[in-house]
PDB file of C-alpha atoms in Angstrom:
ATOM      1  CA  MET A   1      17.251 -14.175  21.236  1.00 49.00           C
ATOM      2  CA  LYS A   2      14.329 -15.319  23.319  1.00 48.00           C
ATOM      3  CA  ASP A   3      12.124 -17.807  22.969  1.00 44.00           C
ATOM      4  CA  GLN A   4      13.686 -19.776  19.824  1.00 44.00           C
ATOM      5  CA  LEU A   5      12.058 -23.446  20.122  1.00 42.00           C
ATOM      6  CA  PRO A   6      15.121 -26.309  19.795  1.00 43.00           C
ATOM      7  CA  GLN A   7      15.543 -27.381  16.885  1.00 46.00           C
ATOM      8  CA  LEU A   8      14.576 -30.744  16.252  1.00 44.00           C
ATOM      9  CA  ILE A   9      16.210 -32.397  13.028  1.00 53.00           C
ATOM     10  CA  ASN A  10      14.892 -29.682  10.145  1.00 68.00           C
ATOM     11  CA  ILE A  11      11.190 -30.188  10.941  1.00 74.00           C
ATOM     12  CA  PRO A  12       9.341 -26.952   9.677  1.00 78.00           C
ATOM     13  CA  PRO A  13       8.919 -24.010  12.243  1.00 78.00           C
ATOM     14  CA  PHE A  14       5.089 -24.316  12.754  1.00 81.00           C
ATOM     15  CA  ILE A  15       5.556 -28.121  13.909  1.00 79.00           C
ATOM     16  CA  GLN A  16       7.790 -26.514  16.759  1.00 74.00           C
ATOM     17  CA  ARG A  17       5.420 -24.186  17.619  1.00 76.00           C
ATOM     18  CA  ILE A  18       2.410 -25.676  18.067  1.00 73.00           C
ATOM     19  CA  HIS A  19       4.261 -28.928  20.161  1.00 69.00           C
ATOM     20  CA  SER A  20       6.293 -26.270  22.042  1.00 63.00           C
ATOM     21  CA  ASN A  21       4.361 -26.966  25.090  1.00 56.00           C
ATOM     22  CA  GLN A  22       4.220 -30.613  25.336  1.00 55.00           C
ATOM     23  CA  SER A  23       6.392 -33.201  26.139  1.00 54.00           C
ATOM     24  CA  LYS A  24      10.105 -33.308  25.303  1.00 61.00           C
ATOM     25  CA  SER A  25      10.766 -37.641  26.508  1.00 68.00           C
ATOM     26  CA  GLY A  26      12.695 -39.653  23.530  1.00 74.00           C
ATOM     27  CA  ILE A  27       9.558 -40.985  22.383  1.00 81.00           C
ATOM     28  CA  SER A  28       7.925 -37.881  22.322  1.00 76.00           C
ATOM     29  CA  LYS A  29      10.962 -36.488  19.722  1.00 78.00           C
ATOM     30  CA  ILE A  30      10.900 -39.308  17.565  1.00 83.00           C
ATOM     31  CA  LEU A  31       6.964 -39.544  16.681  1.00 81.00           C
ATOM     32  CA  LEU A  32       7.920 -35.511  16.140  1.00 83.00           C
ATOM     33  CA  ILE A  33      10.663 -36.191  13.925  1.00 85.00           C
ATOM     34  CA  ILE A  34       8.513 -38.595  12.397  1.00 88.00           C
ATOM     35  CA  LYS A  35       5.490 -36.307  11.705  1.00 88.00           C
ATOM     36  CA  GLY A  36       8.239 -33.608  10.934  1.00 88.00           C
ATOM     37  CA  LYS A  37       9.381 -35.204   8.003  1.00 91.00           C
ATOM     38  CA  ILE A  38       6.360 -36.678   6.288  1.00 92.00           C
ATOM     39  CA  THR A  39       4.454 -33.207   6.600  1.00 92.00           C
ATOM     40  CA  GLN A  40       7.785 -31.563   4.244  1.00 92.00           C
ATOM     41  CA  ILE A  41       6.974 -34.739   1.620  1.00 94.00           C
ATOM     42  CA  LEU A  42       3.767 -33.260   1.884  1.00 94.00           C
ATOM     43  CA  ILE A  43       4.521 -29.658   0.633  1.00 92.00           C
ATOM     44  CA  LYS A  44       7.024 -30.690  -1.238  1.00 92.00           C
ATOM     45  CA  TYR A  45       5.169 -32.759  -3.418  1.00 95.00           C
ATOM     46  CA  VAL A  46       1.269 -32.380  -2.675  1.00 96.00           C
ATOM     47  CA  GLU A  47      -0.641 -29.754  -3.623  1.00 96.00           C
ATOM     48  CA  GLY A  48      -3.433 -27.406  -3.786  1.00 97.00           C
ATOM     49  CA  ASN A  49      -7.186 -30.016  -1.980  1.00 97.00           C
ATOM     50  CA  LEU A  50      -5.154 -33.079  -1.096  1.00 98.00           C
ATOM     51  CA  PHE A  51      -2.296 -30.874   0.697  1.00 97.00           C
ATOM     52  CA  CYS A  52      -4.970 -29.255   2.803  1.00 96.00           C
ATOM     53  CA  VAL A  53      -6.868 -32.730   3.352  1.00 96.00           C
ATOM     54  CA  LEU A  54      -3.367 -34.281   4.318  1.00 96.00           C
ATOM     55  CA  MET A  55      -2.677 -31.305   6.551  1.00 95.00           C
ATOM     56  CA  ASN A  56      -5.941 -30.948   8.092  1.00 95.00           C
ATOM     57  CA  TYR A  57      -5.405 -34.496   9.195  1.00 93.00           C
ATOM     58  CA  LEU A  58      -2.314 -34.177  10.346  1.00 92.00           C
ATOM     59  CA  TYR A  59      -2.978 -31.438  12.173  1.00 91.00           C
ATOM     60  CA  LYS A  60      -7.057 -31.053  13.500  1.00 87.00           C
ATOM     61  CA  GLU A  61      -6.758 -28.663  16.116  1.00 81.00           C
ATOM     62  CA  HIS A  62      -4.471 -25.564  14.891  1.00 86.00           C
ATOM     63  CA  SER A  63      -4.901 -26.703  10.276  1.00 86.00           C
ATOM     64  CA  ARG A  64      -8.188 -26.516   9.537  1.00 90.00           C
ATOM     65  CA  ILE A  65      -7.180 -25.049   5.560  1.00 95.00           C
ATOM     66  CA  GLY A  66      -8.547 -24.852   2.395  1.00 96.00           C
ATOM     67  CA  PHE A  67      -7.993 -24.311  -1.572  1.00 97.00           C
ATOM     68  CA  GLN A  68      -9.540 -22.757  -3.460  1.00 95.00           C
ATOM     69  CA  ASN A  69      -9.345 -20.913  -6.857  1.00 95.00           C
ATOM     70  CA  ASN A  70      -5.262 -21.104  -6.837  1.00 96.00           C
ATOM     71  CA  LEU A  71      -4.625 -19.811  -3.645  1.00 97.00           C
ATOM     72  CA  TYR A  72      -5.133 -21.250  -0.153  1.00 97.00           C
ATOM     73  CA  PHE A  73      -7.266 -19.525   2.710  1.00 97.00           C
ATOM     74  CA  LYS A  74      -7.772 -20.489   6.909  1.00 94.00           C
ATOM     75  CA  LYS A  75     -10.687 -18.444   8.252  1.00 90.00           C
ATOM     76  CA  ILE A  76      -9.390 -17.563  11.480  1.00 90.00           C
ATOM     77  CA  ASN A  77     -10.969 -16.325  14.799  1.00 86.00           C
ATOM     78  CA  ASP A  78     -14.733 -18.086  13.027  1.00 81.00           C
ATOM     79  CA  GLU A  79     -14.868 -14.779  10.729  1.00 84.00           C
ATOM     80  CA  ILE A  80     -11.274 -13.895   9.255  1.00 89.00           C
ATOM     81  CA  LEU A  81     -10.498 -16.046   5.829  1.00 93.00           C
ATOM     82  CA  VAL A  82      -6.767 -15.046   5.789  1.00 96.00           C
ATOM     83  CA  TYR A  83      -5.682 -16.369   2.212  1.00 97.00           C
ATOM     84  CA  TYR A  84      -2.007 -16.808   0.784  1.00 97.00           C
ATOM     85  CA  PRO A  85      -0.461 -17.971  -2.914  1.00 96.00           C
ATOM     86  CA  ASN A  86       1.239 -21.148  -2.076  1.00 95.00           C
ATOM     87  CA  LYS A  87       1.891 -23.025   0.751  1.00 94.00           C
ATOM     88  CA  ARG A  88       3.352 -20.567   3.061  1.00 94.00           C
ATOM     89  CA  ILE A  89       0.292 -21.045   4.219  1.00 95.00           C
ATOM     90  CA  THR A  90       1.556 -23.165   6.606  1.00 93.00           C
ATOM     91  CA  ARG A  91       2.311 -20.372   8.417  1.00 91.00           C
ATOM     92  CA  ALA A  92      -1.123 -19.892   9.897  1.00 91.00           C
ATOM     93  CA  ILE A  93      -1.055 -23.987  11.597  1.00 91.00           C
ATOM     94  CA  ASN A  94      -0.397 -22.229  14.718  1.00 84.00           C
ATOM     95  CA  ARG A  95      -1.805 -22.267  18.203  1.00 78.00           C
ATOM     96  CA  GLU A  96      -3.368 -18.781  18.911  1.00 78.00           C
ATOM     97  CA  ASN A  97      -2.796 -17.299  16.121  1.00 86.00           C
ATOM     98  CA  TYR A  98       0.753 -17.049  17.082  1.00 87.00           C
ATOM     99  CA  ILE A  99       2.340 -16.221  13.730  1.00 89.00           C
ATOM    100  CA  PHE A 100      -0.254 -12.662  13.777  1.00 91.00           C
ATOM    101  CA  HIS A 101       0.120 -12.001  17.835  1.00 89.00           C
ATOM    102  CA  ASN A 102       3.748 -12.640  16.976  1.00 90.00           C
ATOM    103  CA  LEU A 103       4.683 -10.528  15.173  1.00 93.00           C
ATOM    104  CA  PHE A 104       4.074  -6.573  17.422  1.00 94.00           C
ATOM    105  CA  ASP A 105       6.665  -8.073  19.669  1.00 92.00           C
ATOM    106  CA  SER A 106       8.877  -8.831  15.998  1.00 93.00           C
ATOM    107  CA  TYR A 107       8.463  -5.204  15.170  1.00 95.00           C
ATOM    108  CA  CYS A 108       8.902  -3.908  18.760  1.00 95.00           C
ATOM    109  CA  LEU A 109       5.202  -2.326  18.067  1.00 96.00           C
ATOM    110  CA  ASN A 110       4.096  -2.896  21.854  1.00 92.00           C
ATOM    111  CA  ASP A 111       6.448   0.170  22.546  1.00 90.00           C
ATOM    112  CA  ILE A 112       4.006   2.838  20.115  1.00 95.00           C
ATOM    113  CA  GLU A 113       0.722   4.132  21.484  1.00 95.00           C
ATOM    114  CA  PHE A 114      -1.421   3.396  18.719  1.00 97.00           C
ATOM    115  CA  GLN A 115      -4.795   5.977  18.156  1.00 96.00           C
ATOM    116  CA  LYS A 116      -7.048   5.881  15.477  1.00 96.00           C
ATOM    117  CA  GLY A 117      -6.726   6.949  12.345  1.00 96.00           C
ATOM    118  CA  ASP A 118      -2.751   7.074  12.270  1.00 97.00           C
ATOM    119  CA  LEU A 119      -0.947   6.154   9.020  1.00 98.00           C
ATOM    120  CA  VAL A 120       0.738   2.502   8.655  1.00 98.00           C
ATOM    121  CA  ILE A 121       2.817   1.942   5.518  1.00 98.00           C
ATOM    122  CA  ASP A 122       3.765  -1.564   5.445  1.00 98.00           C
ATOM    123  CA  CYS A 123       6.430  -1.509   2.305  1.00 97.00           C
ATOM    124  CA  GLY A 124       7.458  -5.737   1.670  1.00 95.00           C
ATOM    125  CA  ALA A 125       3.603  -6.375   2.899  1.00 97.00           C
ATOM    126  CA  ASN A 126       3.353  -9.881   1.427  1.00 96.00           C
ATOM    127  CA  ILE A 127      -0.552 -10.994   2.256  1.00 97.00           C
ATOM    128  CA  GLY A 128      -1.161  -8.514   4.639  1.00 97.00           C
ATOM    129  CA  GLU A 129      -0.466 -10.606   7.944  1.00 96.00           C
ATOM    130  CA  LEU A 130       1.027  -6.805   9.874  1.00 97.00           C
ATOM    131  CA  ASN A 131      -3.196  -5.427   8.300  1.00 97.00           C
ATOM    132  CA  ILE A 132      -4.028  -9.180  10.270  1.00 96.00           C
ATOM    133  CA  ALA A 133      -1.826  -8.300  13.968  1.00 96.00           C
ATOM    134  CA  PHE A 134      -3.978  -5.032  13.797  1.00 97.00           C
ATOM    135  CA  ASN A 135      -7.150  -5.585  13.577  1.00 95.00           C
ATOM    136  CA  LEU A 136      -6.994  -8.688  15.416  1.00 94.00           C
ATOM    137  CA  LYS A 137      -5.477  -5.875  18.157  1.00 93.00           C
ATOM    138  CA  GLY A 138      -8.701  -4.069  17.250  1.00 93.00           C
ATOM    139  CA  PHE A 139      -6.379  -0.910  16.317  1.00 95.00           C
ATOM    140  CA  ASP A 140      -8.689   0.373  13.814  1.00 95.00           C
ATOM    141  CA  ILE A 141      -5.750   2.077  11.236  1.00 97.00           C
ATOM    142  CA  GLU A 142      -4.772   3.381   7.977  1.00 98.00           C
ATOM    143  CA  TYR A 143      -3.139   1.050   6.096  1.00 98.00           C
ATOM    144  CA  LEU A 144      -1.243   1.274   3.428  1.00 98.00           C
ATOM    145  CA  GLY A 145       0.349  -2.075   1.736  1.00 98.00           C
ATOM    146  CA  VAL A 146       3.196  -2.351  -0.803  1.00 98.00           C
ATOM    147  CA  GLU A 147       3.620  -5.373  -2.510  1.00 98.00           C
ATOM    148  CA  PRO A 148       5.098  -6.034  -5.660  1.00 97.00           C
ATOM    149  CA  GLU A 149       4.996  -9.950  -6.052  1.00 96.00           C
ATOM    150  CA  SER A 150       1.586 -10.001  -8.554  1.00 96.00           C
ATOM    151  CA  LYS A 151       0.580 -13.433  -7.220  1.00 95.00           C
ATOM    152  CA  THR A 152       1.007 -12.126  -3.489  1.00 96.00           C
ATOM    153  CA  PHE A 153      -0.959  -8.533  -4.382  1.00 97.00           C
ATOM    154  CA  ILE A 154      -3.631 -10.253  -5.041  1.00 97.00           C
ATOM    155  CA  CYS A 155      -3.845 -11.883  -1.427  1.00 97.00           C
ATOM    156  CA  LEU A 156      -2.869  -8.773  -0.155  1.00 98.00           C
ATOM    157  CA  GLU A 157      -5.997  -6.938  -1.384  1.00 98.00           C
ATOM    158  CA  LYS A 158      -7.969 -10.285  -0.587  1.00 97.00           C
ATOM    159  CA  ASN A 159      -6.710  -9.492   2.683  1.00 97.00           C
ATOM    160  CA  LYS A 160      -8.351  -6.276   3.209  1.00 97.00           C
ATOM    161  CA  MET A 161      -9.425  -5.379   6.726  1.00 96.00           C
ATOM    162  CA  ARG A 162     -10.881  -2.653   6.277  1.00 95.00           C
ATOM    163  CA  GLU A 163     -12.973   0.257   3.586  1.00 95.00           C
ATOM    164  CA  SER A 164      -9.952   2.306   4.293  1.00 95.00           C
ATOM    165  CA  ASP A 165      -7.292   0.228   3.744  1.00 98.00           C
ATOM    166  CA  LYS A 166      -5.585   1.277   0.644  1.00 98.00           C
ATOM    167  CA  PHE A 167      -2.371  -0.913  -1.117  1.00 98.00           C
ATOM    168  CA  LEU A 168       0.044  -1.239  -3.661  1.00 98.00           C
ATOM    169  CA  ASN A 169       1.450  -3.420  -6.382  1.00 98.00           C
ATOM    170  CA  LEU A 170       5.422  -2.175  -7.302  1.00 97.00           C
ATOM    171  CA  ALA A 171       8.368  -2.149  -5.169  1.00 97.00           C
ATOM    172  CA  LEU A 172      10.004   1.508  -3.189  1.00 98.00           C
ATOM    173  CA  SER A 173      12.996   2.212  -4.789  1.00 97.00           C
ATOM    174  CA  ASN A 174      15.547   4.628  -5.016  1.00 96.00           C
ATOM    175  CA  THR A 175      14.539   5.387  -8.408  1.00 95.00           C
ATOM    176  CA  SER A 176      11.138   4.876  -9.872  1.00 94.00           C
ATOM    177  CA  SER A 177      11.286   2.373 -12.774  1.00 95.00           C
ATOM    178  CA  GLU A 178      11.414  -0.839 -14.098  1.00 96.00           C
ATOM    179  CA  GLU A 179      13.227  -4.119 -12.251  1.00 95.00           C
ATOM    180  CA  ARG A 180      13.926  -7.443 -12.058  1.00 95.00           C
ATOM    181  CA  LEU A 181      12.174  -9.126  -8.997  1.00 95.00           C
ATOM    182  CA  TYR A 182      13.552 -12.519  -8.510  1.00 94.00           C
ATOM    183  CA  LEU A 183      11.393 -15.123  -6.862  1.00 93.00           C
ATOM    184  CA  ASP A 184      11.178 -16.952  -4.184  1.00 89.00           C
ATOM    185  CA  SER A 185       7.527 -16.158  -2.739  1.00 77.00           C
ATOM    186  CA  LEU A 186       6.785 -19.457  -0.930  1.00 80.00           C
ATOM    187  CA  GLY A 187       9.765 -18.224   1.458  1.00 79.00           C
ATOM    188  CA  GLY A 188       8.428 -14.581   1.103  1.00 82.00           C
ATOM    189  CA  ASN A 189      11.874 -13.669   0.311  1.00 87.00           C
ATOM    190  CA  SER A 190      11.382 -12.524  -3.350  1.00 91.00           C
ATOM    191  CA  SER A 191      13.970  -9.461  -4.085  1.00 93.00           C
ATOM    192  CA  ILE A 192      15.013  -7.144  -6.266  1.00 93.00           C
ATOM    193  CA  VAL A 193      18.580  -7.979  -5.344  1.00 91.00           C
ATOM    194  CA  TYR A 194      19.927 -10.809  -6.846  1.00 92.00           C
ATOM    195  CA  PHE A 195      20.430 -14.279  -4.791  1.00 92.00           C
ATOM    196  CA  GLY A 196      20.803 -16.779  -6.990  1.00 93.00           C
ATOM    197  CA  ASN A 197      17.329 -17.886  -7.951  1.00 91.00           C
ATOM    198  CA  ASP A 198      16.992 -17.080 -11.791  1.00 93.00           C
ATOM    199  CA  ASP A 199      12.788 -16.823 -12.021  1.00 94.00           C
ATOM    200  CA  PHE A 200      11.973 -13.297 -11.667  1.00 94.00           C
ATOM    201  CA  GLU A 201       9.289 -10.886 -12.703  1.00 96.00           C
ATOM    202  CA  ILE A 202       9.241  -6.804 -14.516  1.00 97.00           C
ATOM    203  CA  ILE A 203       8.184  -4.836 -11.494  1.00 97.00           C
ATOM    204  CA  LYS A 204       7.640  -0.835 -11.391  1.00 97.00           C
ATOM    205  CA  THR A 205       9.287   0.606  -8.903  1.00 97.00           C
ATOM    206  CA  GLN A 206       9.118   4.316  -7.284  1.00 97.00           C
ATOM    207  CA  THR A 207       9.700   6.363  -4.329  1.00 98.00           C
ATOM    208  CA  LEU A 208       8.745   6.303  -1.562  1.00 98.00           C
ATOM    209  CA  ASP A 209       9.035  10.651  -1.748  1.00 97.00           C
ATOM    210  CA  SER A 210       6.824  10.425  -5.226  1.00 97.00           C
ATOM    211  CA  LEU A 211       3.761   8.942  -3.595  1.00 97.00           C
ATOM    212  CA  ASN A 212       3.451  12.707  -1.698  1.00 95.00           C
ATOM    213  CA  ILE A 213       1.914  11.303   1.264  1.00 96.00           C
ATOM    214  CA  GLN A 214       0.233  15.006   3.257  1.00 93.00           C
ATOM    215  CA  LYS A 215      -0.565  13.470   6.223  1.00 95.00           C
ATOM    216  CA  GLU A 216       1.698  11.971   9.332  1.00 97.00           C
ATOM    217  CA  ILE A 217       3.287   8.491   9.191  1.00 98.00           C
ATOM    218  CA  LYS A 218       2.878   6.971  12.525  1.00 98.00           C
ATOM    219  CA  LEU A 219       4.868   3.620  11.562  1.00 98.00           C
ATOM    220  CA  PHE A 220       7.121   2.711   8.208  1.00 98.00           C
ATOM    221  CA  LYS A 221       7.748  -1.103   8.635  1.00 98.00           C
ATOM    222  CA  LEU A 222      10.523  -1.397   6.091  1.00 97.00           C
ATOM    223  CA  GLU A 223      11.396  -4.908   5.128  1.00 95.00           C
ATOM    224  CA  ALA A 224      12.689  -5.583   1.624  1.00 94.00           C
ATOM    225  CA  GLU A 225      14.968  -8.393   2.183  1.00 92.00           C
ATOM    226  CA  GLY A 226      18.448  -6.532   1.599  1.00 92.00           C
ATOM    227  CA  PHE A 227      17.268  -3.806  -0.263  1.00 95.00           C
ATOM    228  CA  GLU A 228      15.937  -1.460   2.351  1.00 96.00           C
ATOM    229  CA  PRO A 229      18.626   1.163   2.290  1.00 96.00           C
ATOM    230  CA  GLU A 230      17.929   1.863  -1.145  1.00 96.00           C
ATOM    231  CA  ILE A 231      14.695   2.001   0.386  1.00 97.00           C
ATOM    232  CA  LEU A 232      14.660   4.655   2.160  1.00 97.00           C
ATOM    233  CA  GLU A 233      17.064   6.797  -0.293  1.00 97.00           C
ATOM    234  CA  GLY A 234      14.630   7.527  -1.795  1.00 97.00           C
ATOM    235  CA  GLY A 235      11.847   8.861   0.756  1.00 97.00           C
ATOM    236  CA  LEU A 236      14.304  11.448   2.545  1.00 97.00           C
ATOM    237  CA  SER A 237      12.135  14.229   2.724  1.00 97.00           C
ATOM    238  CA  THR A 238       8.624  11.677   3.555  1.00 98.00           C
ATOM    239  CA  LEU A 239      11.112   9.804   6.835  1.00 97.00           C
ATOM    240  CA  LYS A 240      10.777  13.884   8.331  1.00 97.00           C
ATOM    241  CA  LYS A 241       6.894  12.661   8.808  1.00 97.00           C
ATOM    242  CA  ILE A 242       7.424   9.573   9.982  1.00 98.00           C
ATOM    243  CA  LYS A 243       7.383   8.805  13.450  1.00 98.00           C
ATOM    244  CA  PHE A 244       8.368   5.240  13.851  1.00 98.00           C
ATOM    245  CA  ILE A 245      10.467   3.087  11.393  1.00 98.00           C
ATOM    246  CA  ALA A 246      10.469  -0.482  12.196  1.00 97.00           C
ATOM    247  CA  VAL A 247      13.008  -2.315   9.636  1.00 97.00           C
ATOM    248  CA  ASP A 248      13.896  -6.153   9.099  1.00 94.00           C
ATOM    249  CA  PHE A 249      17.660  -5.561   8.027  1.00 92.00           C
ATOM    250  CA  GLY A 250      18.474  -8.860   8.397  1.00 88.00           C
ATOM    251  CA  SER A 251      21.063 -10.937   6.308  1.00 89.00           C
ATOM    252  CA  GLU A 252      19.337 -11.872   2.809  1.00 90.00           C
ATOM    253  CA  ARG A 253      21.556  -8.944   0.949  1.00 92.00           C
ATOM    254  CA  GLY A 254      22.477 -10.712  -1.793  1.00 90.00           C
ATOM    255  CA  LEU A 255      24.678 -14.411  -2.641  1.00 93.00           C
ATOM    256  CA  ASP A 256      26.624 -13.344   0.551  1.00 90.00           C
ATOM    257  CA  GLU A 257      23.550 -12.710   2.359  1.00 90.00           C
ATOM    258  CA  GLU A 258      24.788  -9.503   3.544  1.00 92.00           C
ATOM    259  CA  ASN A 259      23.170  -7.755   6.066  1.00 91.00           C
ATOM    260  CA  THR A 260      21.867  -3.500   5.869  1.00 93.00           C
ATOM    261  CA  VAL A 261      22.058  -2.897   9.771  1.00 93.00           C
ATOM    262  CA  VAL A 262      25.387  -0.096   9.164  1.00 94.00           C
ATOM    263  CA  LYS A 263      23.887   0.988   5.795  1.00 94.00           C
ATOM    264  CA  VAL A 264      20.692   1.768   7.652  1.00 96.00           C
ATOM    265  CA  ASN A 265      21.352   2.527  11.439  1.00 95.00           C
ATOM    266  CA  ASN A 266      23.935   5.180   9.408  1.00 95.00           C
ATOM    267  CA  LEU A 267      20.736   6.421   7.475  1.00 97.00           C
ATOM    268  CA  LEU A 268      18.560   6.616  10.016  1.00 97.00           C
ATOM    269  CA  TYR A 269      20.780   8.172  12.553  1.00 97.00           C
ATOM    270  CA  SER A 270      21.926  10.808  10.033  1.00 97.00           C
ATOM    271  CA  ASN A 271      18.130  12.274   9.127  1.00 97.00           C
ATOM    272  CA  ASN A 272      17.681  12.402  13.334  1.00 97.00           C
ATOM    273  CA  PHE A 273      16.197   9.101  14.648  1.00 97.00           C
ATOM    274  CA  SER A 274      17.622   7.329  17.470  1.00 97.00           C
ATOM    275  CA  LEU A 275      17.128   2.999  18.100  1.00 97.00           C
ATOM    276  CA  VAL A 276      15.292   2.774  20.409  1.00 96.00           C
ATOM    277  CA  SER A 277      14.648  -1.372  20.593  1.00 95.00           C
ATOM    278  CA  PHE A 278      16.070  -4.059  19.091  1.00 94.00           C
ATOM    279  CA  SER A 279      13.581  -7.460  19.030  1.00 91.00           C
ATOM    280  CA  ASP A 280      14.621 -10.409  20.820  1.00 88.00           C
ATOM    281  CA  PHE A 281      13.272 -12.706  18.002  1.00 86.00           C
ATOM    282  CA  ARG A 282      14.439 -11.334  14.283  1.00 87.00           C
ATOM    283  CA  TYR A 283      17.510  -8.987  13.464  1.00 90.00           C
ATOM    284  CA  ILE A 284      14.437  -5.787  13.512  1.00 95.00           C
ATOM    285  CA  GLY A 285      15.358  -2.704  15.011  1.00 95.00           C
ATOM    286  CA  LEU A 286      12.800   0.802  15.642  1.00 97.00           C
ATOM    287  CA  TYR A 287      13.445   3.812  15.419  1.00 98.00           C
ATOM    288  CA  LYS A 288      11.609   7.352  16.027  1.00 98.00           C
ATOM    289  CA  ASN A 289      11.686  10.219  15.168  1.00 98.00           C
ATOM    290  CA  ASN A 290      13.398  13.363  17.808  1.00 96.00           C
ATOM    291  CA  SER A 291      12.075  15.433  15.676  1.00 95.00           C
ATOM    292  CA  LEU A 292       8.464  14.232  15.740  1.00 94.00           C
ATOM    293  CA  LYS A 293       6.314  14.659  19.022  1.00 82.00           C
TER     294      LYS A 293
END
């Protein structure tokens, strides 16, 4: 995969993105590693306002984060406040809103011609980074964000980009019931599939078909930390109305960290979808419905 920055003794990825264009001399590497290790200590042990003050000092040009009402936030483009529930806010410490602009490349969305009013369903929306990316691109879409984790959902709602945005605090599944959601909110890897973390919250699940969506869905972004096949199984009727599906089927399912490539691919091909693009950045495939023009 292209544009993967070299790993410098396991320092936070956002630091490498910030310094990717700088000199890689021996001294600069050593200083970067030291800075990275200090940052790791801050991420592990420091919270709230003090964390923000120290990060803003270390990364003066790129950080500018704050803490209020138990949520972290950052203002981007001098006008949009973006909220995170925890120190995952470090994702937003980068050059020129990199994390948001890179989403279009990561999900192969530059291969889609979006029009005003197109319906986009963001399954596994987290805090709504994809919706922010659409806003920064200037696309006036109809957005539906689906996120089961309670505190993350608060941020998703606060990150509303337009009046028409809608949000659902539930998990899509192949059944409509209640399930345990095993939590990894800091890494963004919470999942219905047990992956070794015993912390959980009880969430509502619902099938995609039960949402009874009437209009054509231009894009269904699917990211469910290994639970992708079950979500598709619960939406077989709705698949007929979806023009594009961008799915993250990386190695995130359960204790064995299995990928869902084969199951997802077989299910989509059997429902008349074809793979049209594969991400250069992550294990993400973009599929197109052959039945829709």
